[in-house]
PDB file of C-alpha atoms and ligand atoms in Angstrom:
ATOM      1  CA  MET A   1     177.008   4.609 104.905  1.00  0.00           C
ATOM      2  CA  VAL A   2     177.955   0.961 105.591  1.00  0.00           C
ATOM      3  CA  THR A   3     182.321   1.282 106.842  1.00  0.00           C
ATOM      4  CA  VAL A   4     184.501  -1.699 106.301  1.00  0.00           C
ATOM      5  CA  THR A   5     187.448  -1.906 108.600  1.00  0.00           C
ATOM      6  CA  PRO A   6     190.058  -4.126 107.597  1.00  0.00           C
ATOM      7  CA  ILE A   7     192.372  -5.798 110.703  1.00  0.00           C
ATOM      8  CA  HIS A   8     194.755  -8.115 107.863  1.00  0.00           C
ATOM      9  CA  ALA A   9     194.950  -7.032 103.960  1.00  0.00           C
ATOM     10  CA  ASP A  10     192.037  -9.377 103.129  1.00  0.00           C
ATOM     11  CA  PHE A  11     190.506 -11.396 106.698  1.00  0.00           C
ATOM     12  CA  VAL A  12     188.669 -10.360 108.985  1.00  0.00           C
ATOM     13  CA  ALA A  13     186.901  -6.321 108.673  1.00  0.00           C
ATOM     14  CA  GLU A  14     184.392  -4.741 111.026  1.00  0.00           C
ATOM     15  CA  ILE A  15     181.820  -3.546 109.337  1.00  0.00           C
ATOM     16  CA  GLY A  16     180.486  -0.900 111.242  1.00  0.00           C
ATOM     17  CA  GLY A  17     177.400   2.424 109.952  1.00  0.00           C
ATOM     18  CA  VAL A  18     175.007  -0.149 110.301  1.00  0.00           C
ATOM     19  CA  ASP A  19     172.234  -1.667 111.834  1.00  0.00           C
ATOM     20  CA  ILE A  20     171.250  -4.835 111.249  1.00  0.00           C
ATOM     21  CA  SER A  21     168.305  -5.692 112.984  1.00  0.00           C
ATOM     22  CA  ARG A  22     166.986  -3.951 110.325  1.00  0.00           C
ATOM     23  CA  PRO A  23     166.185  -5.119 107.071  1.00  0.00           C
ATOM     24  CA  LEU A  24     169.349  -3.125 104.599  1.00  0.00           C
ATOM     25  CA  ALA A  25     169.149  -0.854 101.901  1.00  0.00           C
ATOM     26  CA  PRO A  26     170.213  -2.542  98.736  1.00  0.00           C
ATOM     27  CA  ALA A  27     173.342  -0.353  99.067  1.00  0.00           C
ATOM     28  CA  GLU A  28     173.664  -1.256 102.602  1.00  0.00           C
ATOM     29  CA  TRP A  29     173.413  -5.283 101.544  1.00  0.00           C
ATOM     30  CA  GLN A  30     175.525  -5.371  98.539  1.00  0.00           C
ATOM     31  CA  ALA A  31     178.350  -3.534 100.728  1.00  0.00           C
ATOM     32  CA  VAL A  32     178.061  -6.565 103.081  1.00  0.00           C
ATOM     33  CA  GLU A  33     178.088  -8.992 100.524  1.00  0.00           C
ATOM     34  CA  GLN A  34     181.275  -7.610  98.979  1.00  0.00           C
ATOM     35  CA  ALA A  35     183.057  -7.508 102.217  1.00  0.00           C
ATOM     36  CA  PHE A  36     182.118 -10.643 103.349  1.00  0.00           C
ATOM     37  CA  ASP A  37     183.401 -12.254 100.405  1.00  0.00           C
ATOM     38  CA  ARG A  38     187.014 -10.353 100.613  1.00  0.00           C
ATOM     39  CA  TYR A  39     187.346 -11.042 104.531  1.00  0.00           C
ATOM     40  CA  ALA A  40     185.267 -13.892 105.190  1.00  0.00           C
ATOM     41  CA  VAL A  41     185.128 -13.100 108.405  1.00  0.00           C
ATOM     42  CA  LEU A  42     182.763 -10.294 109.706  1.00  0.00           C
ATOM     43  CA  VAL A  43     182.379  -8.263 113.321  1.00  0.00           C
ATOM     44  CA  PHE A  44     179.625  -6.162 114.008  1.00  0.00           C
ATOM     45  CA  HIS A  45     179.567  -4.663 117.420  1.00  0.00           C
ATOM     46  CA  GLY A  46     176.625  -2.410 119.661  1.00  0.00           C
ATOM     47  CA  GLN A  47     173.883  -5.567 117.339  1.00  0.00           C
ATOM     48  CA  LYS A  48     171.093  -6.514 119.509  1.00  0.00           C
ATOM     49  CA  LEU A  49     169.694  -9.145 117.659  1.00  0.00           C
ATOM     50  CA  THR A  50     165.851 -10.829 118.550  1.00  0.00           C
ATOM     51  CA  GLU A  51     165.899 -14.470 117.645  1.00  0.00           C
ATOM     52  CA  ALA A  52     163.563 -13.147 114.320  1.00  0.00           C
ATOM     53  CA  GLN A  53     166.110 -10.314 113.761  1.00  0.00           C
ATOM     54  CA  GLN A  54     169.418 -12.360 113.599  1.00  0.00           C
ATOM     55  CA  LEU A  55     167.288 -14.917 111.037  1.00  0.00           C
ATOM     56  CA  ALA A  56     166.061 -12.098 109.242  1.00  0.00           C
ATOM     57  CA  PHE A  57     169.310 -10.899 108.296  1.00  0.00           C
ATOM     58  CA  ALA A  58     171.518 -14.266 108.113  1.00  0.00           C
ATOM     59  CA  GLU A  59     168.544 -15.803 106.057  1.00  0.00           C
ATOM     60  CA  ARG A  60     169.255 -12.863 102.969  1.00  0.00           C
ATOM     61  CA  PHE A  61     172.796 -15.496 102.692  1.00  0.00           C
ATOM     62  CA  GLY A  62     171.186 -18.539 101.478  1.00  0.00           C
ATOM     63  CA  PRO A  63     168.324 -21.175 102.956  1.00  0.00           C
ATOM     64  CA  LEU A  64     168.860 -21.898 107.109  1.00  0.00           C
ATOM     65  CA  GLU A  65     170.182 -25.313 109.087  1.00  0.00           C
ATOM     66  CA  ARG A  66     168.442 -26.465 111.216  1.00  0.00           C
ATOM     67  CA  SER A  67     170.438 -27.403 114.644  1.00  0.00           C
ATOM     68  CA  ILE A  68     171.379 -30.623 115.395  1.00  0.00           C
ATOM     69  CA  GLY A  69     170.778 -30.065 118.955  1.00  0.00           C
ATOM     70  CA  THR A  70     166.934 -30.243 117.872  1.00  0.00           C
ATOM     71  CA  TYR A  71     166.725 -33.814 115.888  1.00  0.00           C
ATOM     72  CA  VAL A  72     169.712 -35.787 116.966  1.00  0.00           C
ATOM     73  CA  TYR A  73     170.552 -35.453 120.810  1.00  0.00           C
ATOM     74  CA  GLY A  74     167.871 -33.521 123.020  1.00  0.00           C
ATOM     75  CA  VAL A  75     165.005 -34.547 120.590  1.00  0.00           C
ATOM     76  CA  GLY A  76     161.782 -33.728 122.134  1.00  0.00           C
ATOM     77  CA  LYS A  77     163.279 -31.876 125.182  1.00  0.00           C
ATOM     78  CA  ARG A  78     162.654 -27.752 125.719  1.00  0.00           C
ATOM     79  CA  ARG A  79     164.525 -25.767 124.208  1.00  0.00           C
ATOM     80  CA  ARG A  80     166.423 -22.377 125.461  1.00  0.00           C
ATOM     81  CA  LEU A  81     165.719 -20.972 122.230  1.00  0.00           C
ATOM     82  CA  GLU A  82     163.046 -20.899 120.614  1.00  0.00           C
ATOM     83  CA  ARG A  83     163.855 -21.156 116.786  1.00  0.00           C
ATOM     84  CA  PRO A  84     164.537 -24.875 115.515  1.00  0.00           C
ATOM     85  CA  GLU A  85     167.232 -22.778 113.136  1.00  0.00           C
ATOM     86  CA  LEU A  86     169.383 -21.334 116.077  1.00  0.00           C
ATOM     87  CA  SER A  87     172.186 -23.357 117.905  1.00  0.00           C
ATOM     88  CA  ASP A  88     172.258 -22.814 121.337  1.00  0.00           C
ATOM     89  CA  ILE A  89     176.662 -22.060 122.030  1.00  0.00           C
ATOM     90  CA  SER A  90     176.374 -20.887 125.752  1.00  0.00           C
ATOM     91  CA  ASN A  91     176.658 -23.176 128.656  1.00  0.00           C
ATOM     92  CA  LEU A  92     173.022 -22.214 129.289  1.00  0.00           C
ATOM     93  CA  ASP A  93     169.944 -24.877 130.466  1.00  0.00           C
ATOM     94  CA  GLU A  94     166.449 -24.512 129.354  1.00  0.00           C
ATOM     95  CA  ASP A  95     165.867 -22.015 132.053  1.00  0.00           C
ATOM     96  CA  GLY A  96     168.555 -20.280 131.552  1.00  0.00           C
ATOM     97  CA  ALA A  97     170.705 -21.473 135.109  1.00  0.00           C
ATOM     98  CA  VAL A  98     174.663 -23.144 134.592  1.00  0.00           C
ATOM     99  CA  ILE A  99     174.139 -26.640 132.801  1.00  0.00           C
ATOM    100  CA  ALA A 100     176.134 -29.238 134.361  1.00  0.00           C
ATOM    101  CA  ARG A 101     179.951 -29.997 133.807  1.00  0.00           C
ATOM    102  CA  ASP A 102     178.096 -33.464 132.890  1.00  0.00           C
ATOM    103  CA  ASP A 103     175.598 -32.343 131.297  1.00  0.00           C
ATOM    104  CA  GLU A 104     175.018 -33.568 127.432  1.00  0.00           C
ATOM    105  CA  ARG A 105     174.882 -30.730 125.849  1.00  0.00           C
ATOM    106  CA  ARG A 106     177.752 -29.610 127.406  1.00  0.00           C
ATOM    107  CA  LEU A 107     179.804 -32.541 126.336  1.00  0.00           C
ATOM    108  CA  ILE A 108     178.395 -32.390 122.761  1.00  0.00           C
ATOM    109  CA  ASN A 109     180.032 -28.352 123.065  1.00  0.00           C
ATOM    110  CA  ILE A 110     183.360 -28.304 123.562  1.00  0.00           C
ATOM    111  CA  SER A 111     184.348 -30.457 120.459  1.00  0.00           C
ATOM    112  CA  ASN A 112     183.480 -26.515 118.995  1.00  0.00           C
ATOM    113  CA  GLN A 113     186.809 -25.861 120.370  1.00  0.00           C
ATOM    114  CA  LEU A 114     188.232 -27.770 118.195  1.00  0.00           C
ATOM    115  CA  TRP A 115     189.500 -26.320 115.032  1.00  0.00           C
ATOM    116  CA  HIS A 116     186.491 -26.938 112.116  1.00  0.00           C
ATOM    117  CA  THR A 117     184.357 -25.923 109.706  1.00  0.00           C
ATOM    118  CA  ASP A 118     180.741 -25.287 110.562  1.00  0.00           C
ATOM    119  CA  SER A 119     178.918 -28.915 109.323  1.00  0.00           C
ATOM    120  CA  SER A 120     181.026 -30.319 106.924  1.00  0.00           C
ATOM    121  CA  PHE A 121     179.986 -33.247 108.639  1.00  0.00           C
ATOM    122  CA  LYS A 122     176.896 -32.865 106.194  1.00  0.00           C
ATOM    123  CA  LYS A 123     176.512 -33.468 102.741  1.00  0.00           C
ATOM    124  CA  THR A 124     175.787 -30.316 101.935  1.00  0.00           C
ATOM    125  CA  PRO A 125     177.732 -28.229 104.283  1.00  0.00           C
ATOM    126  CA  ALA A 126     177.638 -24.787 105.593  1.00  0.00           C
ATOM    127  CA  LYS A 127     177.662 -21.446 103.967  1.00  0.00           C
ATOM    128  CA  MET A 128     177.951 -19.306 106.176  1.00  0.00           C
ATOM    129  CA  SER A 129     177.458 -18.851 109.861  1.00  0.00           C
ATOM    130  CA  MET A 130     177.030 -15.630 112.091  1.00  0.00           C
ATOM    131  CA  LEU A 131     177.327 -16.193 116.459  1.00  0.00           C
ATOM    132  CA  SER A 132     174.803 -13.223 118.000  1.00  0.00           C
ATOM    133  CA  ALA A 133     176.028 -13.185 121.506  1.00  0.00           C
ATOM    134  CA  GLN A 134     174.160 -11.705 124.098  1.00  0.00           C
ATOM    135  CA  GLU A 135     176.405 -12.517 127.642  1.00  0.00           C
ATOM    136  CA  VAL A 136     179.827 -13.326 127.983  1.00  0.00           C
ATOM    137  CA  PRO A 137     182.211 -14.134 130.583  1.00  0.00           C
ATOM    138  CA  PRO A 138     184.728 -11.256 131.712  1.00  0.00           C
ATOM    139  CA  GLU A 139     187.910 -13.398 130.263  1.00  0.00           C
ATOM    140  CA  GLY A 140     188.301 -16.279 127.980  1.00  0.00           C
ATOM    141  CA  GLY A 141     185.485 -17.155 125.566  1.00  0.00           C
ATOM    142  CA  GLU A 142     186.946 -16.181 122.260  1.00  0.00           C
ATOM    143  CA  THR A 143     186.325 -17.576 118.628  1.00  0.00           C
ATOM    144  CA  GLU A 144     189.440 -18.069 116.354  1.00  0.00           C
ATOM    145  CA  PHE A 145     189.171 -18.294 112.616  1.00  0.00           C
ATOM    146  CA  ALA A 146     192.218 -18.990 110.574  1.00  0.00           C
ATOM    147  CA  ASP A 147     191.979 -17.806 106.521  1.00  0.00           C
ATOM    148  CA  MET A 148     192.633 -21.388 104.337  1.00  0.00           C
ATOM    149  CA  ARG A 149     192.919 -19.146 101.086  1.00  0.00           C
ATOM    150  CA  ALA A 150     196.077 -17.500 103.023  1.00  0.00           C
ATOM    151  CA  VAL A 151     196.943 -21.197 103.492  1.00  0.00           C
ATOM    152  CA  TRP A 152     196.805 -21.935 100.505  1.00  0.00           C
ATOM    153  CA  ASP A 153     199.132 -19.024  99.034  1.00  0.00           C
ATOM    154  CA  ALA A 154     201.808 -20.090 101.523  1.00  0.00           C
ATOM    155  CA  LEU A 155     201.846 -23.532  99.741  1.00  0.00           C
ATOM    156  CA  PRO A 156     204.693 -25.216  97.523  1.00  0.00           C
ATOM    157  CA  ALA A 157     202.655 -25.171  93.525  1.00  0.00           C
ATOM    158  CA  ALA A 158     204.140 -28.233  93.594  1.00  0.00           C
ATOM    159  CA  ARG A 159     202.434 -29.060  97.424  1.00  0.00           C
ATOM    160  CA  GLN A 160     199.575 -27.402  95.947  1.00  0.00           C
ATOM    161  CA  ARG A 161     199.512 -30.036  92.988  1.00  0.00           C
ATOM    162  CA  ALA A 162     200.002 -33.606  94.841  1.00  0.00           C
ATOM    163  CA  LEU A 163     196.427 -32.197  97.221  1.00  0.00           C
ATOM    164  CA  GLU A 164     194.221 -31.615  94.363  1.00  0.00           C
ATOM    165  CA  GLY A 165     191.863 -33.776  93.802  1.00  0.00           C
ATOM    166  CA  LEU A 166     191.729 -35.912  97.527  1.00  0.00           C
ATOM    167  CA  VAL A 167     189.023 -35.728  98.832  1.00  0.00           C
ATOM    168  CA  ALA A 168     188.207 -36.416 102.880  1.00  0.00           C
ATOM    169  CA  GLU A 169     185.985 -38.403 104.900  1.00  0.00           C
ATOM    170  CA  HIS A 170     184.448 -35.916 107.525  1.00  0.00           C
ATOM    171  CA  ASP A 171     182.139 -37.782 110.028  1.00  0.00           C
ATOM    172  CA  TYR A 172     180.242 -35.508 112.840  1.00  0.00           C
ATOM    173  CA  TYR A 173     181.048 -38.592 115.892  1.00  0.00           C
ATOM    174  CA  TYR A 174     184.742 -38.719 114.927  1.00  0.00           C
ATOM    175  CA  SER A 175     185.171 -35.232 116.618  1.00  0.00           C
ATOM    176  CA  ARG A 176     182.396 -36.028 119.255  1.00  0.00           C
ATOM    177  CA  SER A 177     185.203 -38.727 120.756  1.00  0.00           C
ATOM    178  CA  LEU A 178     188.199 -37.159 120.338  1.00  0.00           C
ATOM    179  CA  THR A 179     186.248 -34.856 123.227  1.00  0.00           C
ATOM    180  CA  GLY A 180     185.544 -37.825 124.980  1.00  0.00           C
ATOM    181  CA  PHE A 181     181.207 -37.795 124.766  1.00  0.00           C
ATOM    182  CA  ASP A 182     179.873 -41.309 123.285  1.00  0.00           C
ATOM    183  CA  ALA A 183     177.957 -41.758 121.072  1.00  0.00           C
ATOM    184  CA  SER A 184     176.472 -45.069 122.189  1.00  0.00           C
ATOM    185  CA  THR A 185     174.101 -42.732 124.572  1.00  0.00           C
ATOM    186  CA  ILE A 186     172.340 -41.597 120.674  1.00  0.00           C
ATOM    187  CA  PRO A 187     170.447 -43.825 119.096  1.00  0.00           C
ATOM    188  CA  PRO A 188     171.395 -45.865 116.001  1.00  0.00           C
ATOM    189  CA  GLU A 189     168.565 -43.438 113.792  1.00  0.00           C
ATOM    190  CA  ARG A 190     169.551 -40.475 115.102  1.00  0.00           C
ATOM    191  CA  ARG A 191     173.165 -41.376 115.265  1.00  0.00           C
ATOM    192  CA  ALA A 192     172.341 -42.665 111.300  1.00  0.00           C
ATOM    193  CA  LEU A 193     171.502 -38.931 110.082  1.00  0.00           C
ATOM    194  CA  THR A 194     174.478 -37.218 109.671  1.00  0.00           C
ATOM    195  CA  PRO A 195     176.488 -40.892 108.106  1.00  0.00           C
ATOM    196  CA  PRO A 196     180.282 -40.068 107.713  1.00  0.00           C
ATOM    197  CA  VAL A 197     180.942 -37.893 104.195  1.00  0.00           C
ATOM    198  CA  PRO A 198     183.079 -36.753 101.328  1.00  0.00           C
ATOM    199  CA  GLN A 199     184.762 -33.988 101.363  1.00  0.00           C
ATOM    200  CA  VAL A 200     187.250 -32.295  98.586  1.00  0.00           C
ATOM    201  CA  LEU A 201     190.504 -30.844 100.885  1.00  0.00           C
ATOM    202  CA  VAL A 202     190.703 -28.607  97.624  1.00  0.00           C
ATOM    203  CA  ARG A 203     187.849 -25.705  97.191  1.00  0.00           C
ATOM    204  CA  THR A 204     187.663 -23.031  95.136  1.00  0.00           C
ATOM    205  CA  HIS A 205     185.377 -19.899  96.314  1.00  0.00           C
ATOM    206  CA  PRO A 206     182.361 -19.035  94.041  1.00  0.00           C
ATOM    207  CA  VAL A 207     182.709 -15.632  93.323  1.00  0.00           C
ATOM    208  CA  THR A 208     186.671 -14.938  94.270  1.00  0.00           C
ATOM    209  CA  GLY A 209     188.274 -18.648  92.254  1.00  0.00           C
ATOM    210  CA  ARG A 210     190.583 -18.245  95.630  1.00  0.00           C
ATOM    211  CA  LYS A 211     191.693 -21.674  96.106  1.00  0.00           C
ATOM    212  CA  SER A 212     191.862 -23.561  99.977  1.00  0.00           C
ATOM    213  CA  LEU A 213     192.159 -26.127 102.014  1.00  0.00           C
ATOM    214  CA  TYR A 214     189.318 -27.622 103.669  1.00  0.00           C
ATOM    215  CA  LEU A 215     190.288 -29.034 107.363  1.00  0.00           C
ATOM    216  CA  ALA A 216     188.313 -30.108 110.003  1.00  0.00           C
ATOM    217  CA  ALA A 217     188.512 -32.182 113.286  1.00  0.00           C
ATOM    218  CA  HIS A 218     185.487 -33.741 111.636  1.00  0.00           C
ATOM    219  CA  ILE A 219     188.044 -35.611 108.531  1.00  0.00           C
ATOM    220  CA  LYS A 220     188.340 -39.418 109.957  1.00  0.00           C
ATOM    221  CA  ARG A 221     190.584 -39.633 106.951  1.00  0.00           C
ATOM    222  CA  ILE A 222     191.551 -39.443 103.016  1.00  0.00           C
ATOM    223  CA  TYR A 223     190.218 -41.534 100.455  1.00  0.00           C
ATOM    224  CA  GLY A 224     192.534 -43.591  99.078  1.00  0.00           C
ATOM    225  CA  MET A 225     195.216 -43.597 101.279  1.00  0.00           C
ATOM    226  CA  ASP A 226     196.309 -46.002 104.561  1.00  0.00           C
ATOM    227  CA  GLU A 227     195.473 -44.932 107.540  1.00  0.00           C
ATOM    228  CA  VAL A 228     199.043 -43.808 109.234  1.00  0.00           C
ATOM    229  CA  ALA A 229     199.321 -41.448 105.341  1.00  0.00           C
ATOM    230  CA  SER A 230     196.592 -40.147 106.161  1.00  0.00           C
ATOM    231  CA  ARG A 231     196.364 -39.076 109.514  1.00  0.00           C
ATOM    232  CA  ALA A 232     199.866 -37.989 108.829  1.00  0.00           C
ATOM    233  CA  LEU A 233     198.492 -35.679 105.857  1.00  0.00           C
ATOM    234  CA  ILE A 234     196.288 -34.092 107.666  1.00  0.00           C
ATOM    235  CA  ASP A 235     197.941 -33.397 111.507  1.00  0.00           C
ATOM    236  CA  GLU A 236     200.168 -31.863 108.961  1.00  0.00           C
ATOM    237  CA  LEU A 237     197.883 -29.427 107.044  1.00  0.00           C
ATOM    238  CA  MET A 238     196.618 -28.628 110.320  1.00  0.00           C
ATOM    239  CA  ALA A 239     199.005 -27.821 112.647  1.00  0.00           C
ATOM    240  CA  LEU A 240     200.136 -25.501 108.960  1.00  0.00           C
ATOM    241  CA  ALA A 241     196.818 -24.347 108.804  1.00  0.00           C
ATOM    242  CA  THR A 242     196.611 -23.192 112.222  1.00  0.00           C
ATOM    243  CA  GLU A 243     200.058 -21.255 112.826  1.00  0.00           C
ATOM    244  CA  PRO A 244     199.577 -17.896 114.211  1.00  0.00           C
ATOM    245  CA  ARG A 245     199.826 -15.954 110.773  1.00  0.00           C
ATOM    246  CA  PHE A 246     197.449 -17.139 109.626  1.00  0.00           C
ATOM    247  CA  VAL A 247     194.775 -16.431 112.115  1.00  0.00           C
ATOM    248  CA  HIS A 248     192.971 -13.975 114.173  1.00  0.00           C
ATOM    249  CA  GLN A 249     191.390 -14.012 117.647  1.00  0.00           C
ATOM    250  CA  HIS A 250     188.156 -12.364 118.193  1.00  0.00           C
ATOM    251  CA  LYS A 251     187.716 -11.609 122.228  1.00  0.00           C
ATOM    252  CA  TRP A 252     183.923 -11.048 122.508  1.00  0.00           C
ATOM    253  CA  LYS A 253     181.919  -8.351 123.894  1.00  0.00           C
ATOM    254  CA  ALA A 254     177.703  -8.476 124.187  1.00  0.00           C
ATOM    255  CA  ASP A 255     175.837  -7.535 121.185  1.00  0.00           C
ATOM    256  CA  ASP A 256     178.529  -8.474 119.081  1.00  0.00           C
ATOM    257  CA  VAL A 257     177.720  -9.906 116.177  1.00  0.00           C
ATOM    258  CA  VAL A 258     180.552 -12.577 114.098  1.00  0.00           C
ATOM    259  CA  MET A 259     179.447 -14.085 110.355  1.00  0.00           C
ATOM    260  CA  TRP A 260     182.239 -16.360 108.793  1.00  0.00           C
ATOM    261  CA  ASP A 261     182.733 -17.844 105.471  1.00  0.00           C
ATOM    262  CA  ASN A 262     183.314 -21.592 106.292  1.00  0.00           C
ATOM    263  CA  ARG A 263     184.134 -22.441 102.575  1.00  0.00           C
ATOM    264  CA  CYS A 264     187.557 -20.494 103.241  1.00  0.00           C
ATOM    265  CA  THR A 265     188.419 -20.404 107.191  1.00  0.00           C
ATOM    266  CA  MET A 266     188.560 -22.692 109.919  1.00  0.00           C
ATOM    267  CA  HIS A 267     186.989 -21.436 113.837  1.00  0.00           C
ATOM    268  CA  ARG A 268     187.183 -23.061 117.194  1.00  0.00           C
ATOM    269  CA  GLY A 269     186.253 -21.795 120.443  1.00  0.00           C
ATOM    270  CA  ARG A 270     188.675 -21.616 123.459  1.00  0.00           C
ATOM    271  CA  PRO A 271     187.450 -22.564 126.841  1.00  0.00           C
ATOM    272  CA  PHE A 272     186.517 -20.087 129.500  1.00  0.00           C
ATOM    273  CA  ASP A 273     185.794 -20.426 132.949  1.00  0.00           C
ATOM    274  CA  GLU A 274     182.528 -22.325 133.005  1.00  0.00           C
ATOM    275  CA  ARG A 275     181.412 -20.914 136.305  1.00  0.00           C
ATOM    276  CA  SER A 276     181.266 -17.966 134.173  1.00  0.00           C
ATOM    277  CA  ARG A 277     177.727 -17.033 132.233  1.00  0.00           C
ATOM    278  CA  ARG A 278     177.604 -17.560 128.770  1.00  0.00           C
ATOM    279  CA  SER A 279     174.835 -16.262 126.138  1.00  0.00           C
ATOM    280  CA  MET A 280     175.400 -16.900 122.470  1.00  0.00           C
ATOM    281  CA  ARG A 281     173.278 -18.031 118.996  1.00  0.00           C
ATOM    282  CA  ARG A 282     173.899 -19.746 115.881  1.00  0.00           C
ATOM    283  CA  ALA A 283     172.632 -18.810 112.511  1.00  0.00           C
ATOM    284  CA  THR A 284     174.021 -21.009 109.187  1.00  0.00           C
ATOM    285  CA  VAL A 285     173.541 -20.529 106.070  1.00  0.00           C
ATOM    286  CA  SER A 286     173.401 -23.653 103.586  1.00  0.00           C
ATOM    287  CA  ASP A 287     176.028 -23.798 101.026  1.00  0.00           C
ATOM    288  CA  ILE A 288     174.462 -25.026  98.057  1.00  0.00           C
ATOM    289  CA  GLY A 289     175.157 -28.474  97.511  1.00  0.00           C
ATOM    290  CA  PRO A 290     178.386 -30.772  98.237  1.00  0.00           C
ATOM    291  CA  THR A 291     181.696 -30.537  97.817  1.00  0.00           C
ATOM    292  CA  VAL A 292     182.146 -33.866  95.749  1.00  0.00           C
ATOM    293  CA  ALA A 293     180.497 -34.292  91.659  1.00  0.00           C
ATOM    294  CA  ALA A 294     177.832 -36.005  91.941  1.00  0.00           C
ATOM    295  CA  ASP A 295     179.617 -39.211  90.604  1.00  0.00           C
ATOM    296  CA  TRP A 296     182.125 -39.299  92.733  1.00  0.00           C
ATOM    297  CA  ARG A 297     182.843 -42.528  94.093  1.00  0.00           C
ATOM    298  CA  PRO A 298     185.117 -43.644  96.995  1.00  0.00           C
ATOM    299  CA  PRO A 299     188.672 -45.429  95.267  1.00  0.00           C
ATOM    300  CA  ALA A 300     188.514 -49.328  95.531  1.00  0.00           C
TER     301      ALA A 300
HETATM  302 FE1  LIG B   1     181.571 -23.653 114.932  1.00  0.00          FE
END
């Protein structure tokens, strides 16, 4: 029997009574799916998953993304993980040893410590991400989540009206630049695979109908606004959205699995002593399409 134990009113629930390494019975599946729509972040403990088992569970939510680490950087290099659909959220190299501080993989992954939602730099962004922990550092390295539905609900109606209809430019290399990654090390033809994309600033959840702000460190600007006003607005909304009242912190244990709805949450990784080993992998499921209408064009 699947148990659902909420941590906040409608945000973050612990799921028990189910072994997600095996195919779920229809009733179990339904319980997990309903909890996912309602709580947006689900925590499972004691789930030892192989790569294949993790992907099989994630795939029930939609088509799997391919990890950007397999087609933008590190192309042709041997990876620690076998399956290209899994992103390596570890500090380990292909042989399982702790990577150096100046390793490209570390410099790219460190941007995960900025508040973001996964793959909003893609035309069709991510619907769901599922992170599974094999080894965790003794302290630090938590993941924090922000409930972007609650943030929206907290805005005055006039403010909500002013934000609806705005479209932001999300750029993978913008967020990388914030942590000092030099994009010129990536060949132009690979950089061209992740061009800046438009995303609406206010989203409506397709199942619950709840609205939420769609923010991320990937946002470079708001279309139709001058740079100063655009940056001021993004910074203000980011500061509001990450106030402690909207945030939940997950402290990892080995064999934890956490899955979240990227359409209505943000998250960030917290720092840890990188001499400690951390082994985690993420499966990511695509949304059904772009957030902007097919005929949307940037304002002149
Ligand atoms: Fe992420």
